[in-house]
């Protein structure tokens, strides 16, 4: 059984070795550049999260969850803490685009260093133009992925809630949380498996967006379940790491501490950095599967092999 497990996770271990070798001497540069994207998002998230938590904290001690009016009061305070002004709505869109820019950067950065090229890395203006050109498509991909994840999350919550019907509360509640955590990790991983491949393929100019889903299906043929297992471990680990500062920030907000906003910022910063690093790993996995399934991808002329990130370069003209 041990031999089978080692064989099953062989690709996973090889991928870490390749990434470690490729990032040698470049990891802190990568981390620093990811910080440039994550810091503005974390600053805004710190303010909004602290405001919402502070608004809830003022009424939470008086809430009686058996009373409908008390619960409505809590929901009202939560709504009041969320800024729904046009400026806030525009800011949320700008932050979403900034997160998408981080994903594009991570994908192209890893793609460049693992392919042994440095054209984009040495030309920051060309890199910036590439990110701006790819932003609308990547935003659309992440929006669709978020919609799917929220839909499946509701289904998972309903399923996990049914476990609470078990008469023994000491068993039902922990089991419901465990099942919900497992389902969320697996569903998130399944959605990330395809969405990350779409982001990587379009960001690196591997394929035109209209064909990216077919590209992903061919890429994961025979490797989908294994990849979901890998990504589920990543999603579970990042969730656990992210929730630790989040709980600390929530407790500080409930106590009215002035340091709560700083911890909310750290929580968001950790979460965004982990998302950027996860995209680096997803990119490496895509490149690994490209080599593994090269025979399946070869007949399709729209796959841009060794392209320069230009979406109009289909690989037929090496000068493009």
Coordinates of C-alpha atoms in Angstrom, one line a residue:
X1 CA 0.0 0.0 0.0
X2 CA 2.9 2.3 0.8
X3 CA 4.4 1.7 -2.7
X4 CA 1.0 2.5 -4.3
X5 CA 0.8 5.8 -2.4
X6 CA 4.3 6.8 -3.4
X7 CA 3.5 6.0 -7.0
X8 CA 0.3 8.0 -6.8
X9 CA 2.0 11.1 -5.5
X10 CA 5.1 10.7 -7.7
X11 CA 4.0 13.6 -10.0
X12 CA 3.3 15.8 -7.0
X13 CA 6.8 15.2 -5.6
X14 CA 8.5 15.7 -9.0
X15 CA 6.6 18.9 -9.5
X16 CA 7.9 20.4 -6.2
X17 CA 11.4 19.4 -7.2
X18 CA 11.1 21.2 -10.5
X19 CA 9.6 24.3 -8.9
X20 CA 12.3 24.4 -6.3
X21 CA 15.0 24.1 -8.9
X22 CA 13.4 26.7 -11.2
X23 CA 12.8 29.2 -8.3
X24 CA 16.3 28.9 -6.9
X25 CA 17.5 32.4 -6.4
X26 CA 14.2 33.8 -7.6
X27 CA 11.8 32.9 -4.9
X28 CA 12.1 36.2 -2.9
X29 CA 11.8 38.2 -6.1
X30 CA 8.6 36.4 -6.8
X31 CA 7.4 36.9 -3.3
X32 CA 8.2 40.6 -3.4
X33 CA 6.4 41.1 -6.7
X34 CA 3.3 39.2 -5.4
X35 CA 3.3 41.5 -2.4
X36 CA 3.0 44.5 -4.8
X37 CA -0.4 43.1 -5.9
X38 CA -1.5 41.8 -2.5
X39 CA -0.8 44.8 -0.4
X40 CA -3.4 47.2 -1.9
X41 CA -6.0 44.5 -1.7
X42 CA -5.1 43.7 1.9
X43 CA -5.3 47.4 2.9
X44 CA -8.8 47.8 1.6
X45 CA -9.9 44.4 2.9
X46 CA -8.6 45.4 6.4
X47 CA -10.8 48.4 6.5
X48 CA -13.9 46.8 5.2
X49 CA -13.6 43.6 7.3
X50 CA -12.9 45.6 10.4
X51 CA -15.9 47.8 9.8
X52 CA -18.3 44.9 9.2
X53 CA -16.9 43.0 12.3
X54 CA -17.1 46.1 14.4
X55 CA -20.7 46.7 13.4
X56 CA -21.7 43.1 14.2
X57 CA -19.7 43.1 17.5
X58 CA -21.9 45.9 18.9
X59 CA -25.1 43.8 18.7
X60 CA -23.8 40.2 18.9
X61 CA -23.8 40.0 22.7
X62 CA -27.5 40.9 22.9
X63 CA -28.6 38.5 20.1
X64 CA -30.9 35.7 21.0
X65 CA -30.7 33.2 18.2
X66 CA -34.1 31.7 19.2
X67 CA -35.7 35.0 18.5
X68 CA -36.5 36.1 14.9
X69 CA -36.3 39.8 15.7
X70 CA -32.9 39.4 17.3
X71 CA -31.5 37.6 14.3
X72 CA -33.0 40.2 12.0
X73 CA -31.2 42.9 14.0
X74 CA -27.9 41.0 13.6
X75 CA -28.5 40.8 9.8
X76 CA -29.3 44.5 9.7
X77 CA -26.1 45.4 11.5
X78 CA -24.2 43.2 9.1
X79 CA -25.8 45.0 6.1
X80 CA -25.1 48.4 7.6
X81 CA -21.4 47.5 8.0
X82 CA -21.1 46.8 4.3
X83 CA -20.6 49.9 2.2
X84 CA -22.8 49.7 -0.9
X85 CA -22.0 53.1 -2.4
X86 CA -21.0 53.4 -6.1
X87 CA -17.5 54.3 -5.1
X88 CA -17.2 51.1 -2.9
X89 CA -18.6 49.0 -5.8
X90 CA -16.1 50.5 -8.2
X91 CA -13.3 49.9 -5.7
X92 CA -14.3 46.2 -5.3
X93 CA -14.0 45.8 -9.1
X94 CA -10.6 47.4 -9.2
X95 CA -9.4 45.1 -6.4
X96 CA -10.8 42.1 -8.3
X97 CA -8.9 43.2 -11.4
X98 CA -5.7 43.6 -9.3
X99 CA -6.2 40.0 -8.0
X100 CA -6.6 38.8 -11.6
X101 CA -3.4 40.7 -12.6
X102 CA -1.6 38.8 -9.8
X103 CA -2.8 35.5 -11.3
X104 CA -1.6 36.5 -14.7
X105 CA 1.8 37.6 -13.3
X106 CA 2.2 34.4 -11.4
X107 CA 1.3 32.2 -14.4
X108 CA 3.6 34.0 -16.8
X109 CA 6.5 34.3 -14.3
X110 CA 6.5 30.5 -13.6
X111 CA 5.9 29.7 -17.3
X112 CA 9.0 31.8 -18.2
X113 CA 11.4 30.4 -15.7
X114 CA 10.3 26.8 -16.2
X115 CA 10.7 27.0 -19.9
X116 CA 14.1 28.6 -19.5
X117 CA 13.2 31.9 -21.1
X118 CA 13.5 35.4 -19.6
X119 CA 12.1 37.7 -22.3
X120 CA 9.1 38.8 -20.2
X121 CA 11.0 39.0 -17.0
X122 CA 13.7 41.3 -18.5
X123 CA 11.1 43.6 -20.2
X124 CA 8.8 45.0 -17.5
X125 CA 6.9 47.2 -20.0
X126 CA 6.1 44.2 -22.2
X127 CA 5.1 42.3 -19.1
X128 CA 2.7 45.1 -18.0
X129 CA 1.1 45.3 -21.5
X130 CA 0.6 41.6 -21.5
X131 CA -1.1 41.7 -18.1
X132 CA -3.4 44.6 -19.2
X133 CA -4.3 42.7 -22.4
X134 CA -5.2 39.5 -20.6
X135 CA -7.1 41.2 -17.7
X136 CA -10.6 41.1 -19.2
X137 CA -10.5 37.4 -20.1
X138 CA -9.0 36.4 -16.8
X139 CA -11.6 38.5 -14.9
X140 CA -14.3 36.6 -16.8
X141 CA -12.8 33.3 -15.9
X142 CA -12.4 34.1 -12.2
X143 CA -16.0 35.5 -12.1
X144 CA -17.4 32.3 -13.6
X145 CA -15.3 30.2 -11.2
X146 CA -16.5 32.3 -8.2
X147 CA -20.1 31.8 -9.3
X148 CA -19.7 28.0 -9.6
X149 CA -18.0 27.8 -6.2
X150 CA -20.7 29.8 -4.5
X151 CA -23.4 27.6 -6.1
X152 CA -21.7 24.4 -5.0
X153 CA -21.0 25.9 -1.6
X154 CA -24.7 26.4 -1.0
X155 CA -25.3 22.7 -2.0
X156 CA -22.5 21.6 0.4
X157 CA -24.0 23.7 3.2
X158 CA -27.4 22.2 2.8
X159 CA -26.0 18.7 2.8
X160 CA -23.8 19.3 5.8
X161 CA -26.8 20.9 7.7
X162 CA -28.7 17.6 7.3
X163 CA -26.1 16.0 9.5
X164 CA -27.2 18.2 12.4
X165 CA -30.4 16.1 12.6
X166 CA -28.3 13.5 14.3
X167 CA -29.7 13.3 17.9
X168 CA -26.3 13.5 19.6
X169 CA -25.2 17.1 19.2
X170 CA -21.6 16.3 20.4
X171 CA -21.2 14.1 17.4
X172 CA -23.4 16.0 14.8
X173 CA -21.8 19.4 15.1
X174 CA -18.1 18.4 14.6
X175 CA -19.1 15.9 11.9
X176 CA -21.1 18.5 10.0
X177 CA -18.1 21.0 10.1
X178 CA -15.7 18.2 9.1
X179 CA -17.9 17.2 6.1
X180 CA -18.4 20.8 5.1
X181 CA -14.7 21.5 5.2
X182 CA -13.9 18.4 3.1
X183 CA -16.6 19.2 0.6
X184 CA -15.6 22.8 0.2
X185 CA -11.9 21.8 -0.3
X186 CA -12.8 19.2 -2.9
X187 CA -15.3 21.5 -4.8
X188 CA -12.9 24.4 -4.7
X189 CA -10.1 22.1 -6.0
X190 CA -12.3 20.8 -8.8
X191 CA -13.3 24.3 -9.9
X192 CA -9.7 25.5 -9.6
X193 CA -8.5 22.6 -11.7
X194 CA -10.2 23.9 -14.8
X195 CA -10.2 27.7 -14.0
X196 CA -6.5 27.7 -13.3
X197 CA -5.9 25.8 -16.6
X198 CA -7.9 28.4 -18.5
X199 CA -6.1 31.3 -16.8
X200 CA -2.6 29.7 -17.5
X201 CA -3.4 28.8 -21.1
X202 CA -4.8 32.3 -22.0
X203 CA -2.2 34.2 -20.0
X204 CA 0.7 32.3 -21.6
X205 CA -0.8 32.5 -25.0
X206 CA -1.0 28.7 -25.2
X207 CA -4.4 28.8 -26.8
X208 CA -7.1 31.3 -27.7
X209 CA -9.7 31.7 -25.0
X210 CA -12.5 30.3 -27.2
X211 CA -10.6 26.9 -27.3
X212 CA -9.3 27.0 -23.7
X213 CA -11.9 24.7 -22.3
X214 CA -11.2 22.0 -24.9
X215 CA -7.5 22.5 -24.2
X216 CA -8.1 21.9 -20.4
X217 CA -10.2 18.8 -21.1
X218 CA -7.4 17.3 -23.2
X219 CA -4.8 18.4 -20.7
X220 CA -6.5 16.6 -17.8
X221 CA -7.4 13.5 -19.7
X222 CA -6.5 10.6 -17.4
X223 CA -5.2 13.0 -14.8
X224 CA -8.3 14.9 -13.5
X225 CA -8.9 12.9 -10.3
X226 CA -5.2 12.9 -9.3
X227 CA -5.0 16.6 -9.9
X228 CA -8.1 17.3 -7.8
X229 CA -6.6 15.3 -5.0
X230 CA -3.4 17.4 -5.2
X231 CA -5.4 20.6 -5.3
X232 CA -7.7 19.5 -2.5
X233 CA -4.7 19.2 -0.2
X234 CA -3.5 22.7 -1.2
X235 CA -7.0 24.2 -0.7
X236 CA -7.4 22.6 2.7
X237 CA -3.9 23.6 3.8
X238 CA -4.3 27.2 2.6
X239 CA -7.7 27.5 4.3
X240 CA -6.3 26.3 7.6
X241 CA -3.4 28.8 7.4
X242 CA -5.7 31.7 6.4
X243 CA -8.3 31.1 9.1
X244 CA -5.8 31.4 12.0
X245 CA -5.2 35.2 11.6
X246 CA -8.8 35.6 10.6
X247 CA -10.1 34.2 13.9
X248 CA -7.6 36.4 15.8
X249 CA -8.9 39.4 13.9
X250 CA -12.5 38.5 14.6
X251 CA -11.8 38.1 18.3
X252 CA -10.0 41.4 18.5
X253 CA -12.9 43.1 16.7
X254 CA -15.4 41.6 19.1
X255 CA -13.3 43.0 22.0
X256 CA -13.1 46.4 20.4
X257 CA -9.3 46.3 20.1
X258 CA -7.7 49.0 18.0
X259 CA -5.3 46.4 16.6
X260 CA -8.1 44.5 14.9
X261 CA -7.7 46.4 11.6
X262 CA -4.0 45.5 11.4
X263 CA -4.7 41.8 12.0
X264 CA -7.5 41.9 9.4
X265 CA -4.9 43.3 7.0
X266 CA -2.4 40.6 7.8
X267 CA -5.2 38.0 7.3
X268 CA -6.0 39.3 3.9
X269 CA -2.3 39.6 2.9
X270 CA -1.7 36.0 3.9
X271 CA -4.8 34.8 2.0
X272 CA -3.8 36.7 -1.2
X273 CA -0.2 35.6 -1.1
X274 CA -1.2 32.0 -0.7
X275 CA -3.6 32.5 -3.7
X276 CA -0.7 33.8 -5.8
X277 CA 1.6 31.0 -4.7
X278 CA -1.1 28.4 -5.4
X279 CA -1.4 29.9 -9.0
X280 CA 2.4 29.3 -9.3
X281 CA 1.9 25.7 -8.5
X282 CA -1.1 25.3 -10.8
X283 CA 0.9 26.8 -13.6
X284 CA 3.7 24.3 -13.0
X285 CA 1.1 21.5 -13.0
X286 CA -0.2 22.7 -16.3
X287 CA 3.2 22.7 -17.8
X288 CA 3.9 19.2 -16.4
X289 CA 0.7 17.9 -18.0
X290 CA 1.5 19.6 -21.3
X291 CA 4.6 17.5 -21.5
X292 CA 2.8 14.4 -20.4
X293 CA -0.1 14.8 -22.8
X294 CA 1.9 16.3 -25.7
X295 CA 0.6 13.7 -28.1
X296 CA -3.1 14.7 -27.4
X297 CA -2.4 18.4 -27.8
X298 CA -0.1 18.2 -30.9
X299 CA -2.9 17.8 -33.5
X300 CA -4.5 21.1 -32.5
X301 CA -2.9 24.0 -34.4
X302 CA -4.4 26.6 -32.1
X303 CA -2.1 25.5 -29.3
X304 CA 0.8 28.0 -29.2
X305 CA 3.9 26.0 -28.4
X306 CA 6.8 28.2 -27.2
X307 CA 4.8 31.3 -28.1
X308 CA 5.5 34.8 -26.7
X309 CA 2.2 35.3 -24.9
X310 CA 0.5 36.8 -27.9
X311 CA -3.1 35.5 -28.2
X312 CA -3.0 35.9 -32.0
X313 CA 0.0 33.7 -32.3
X314 CA -1.2 30.2 -33.1
X315 CA 2.3 28.8 -33.5
X316 CA 2.1 28.6 -37.3
X317 CA 4.4 31.7 -37.7
X318 CA 7.6 31.5 -35.5
X319 CA 8.2 35.2 -36.2
X320 CA 5.0 36.2 -34.3

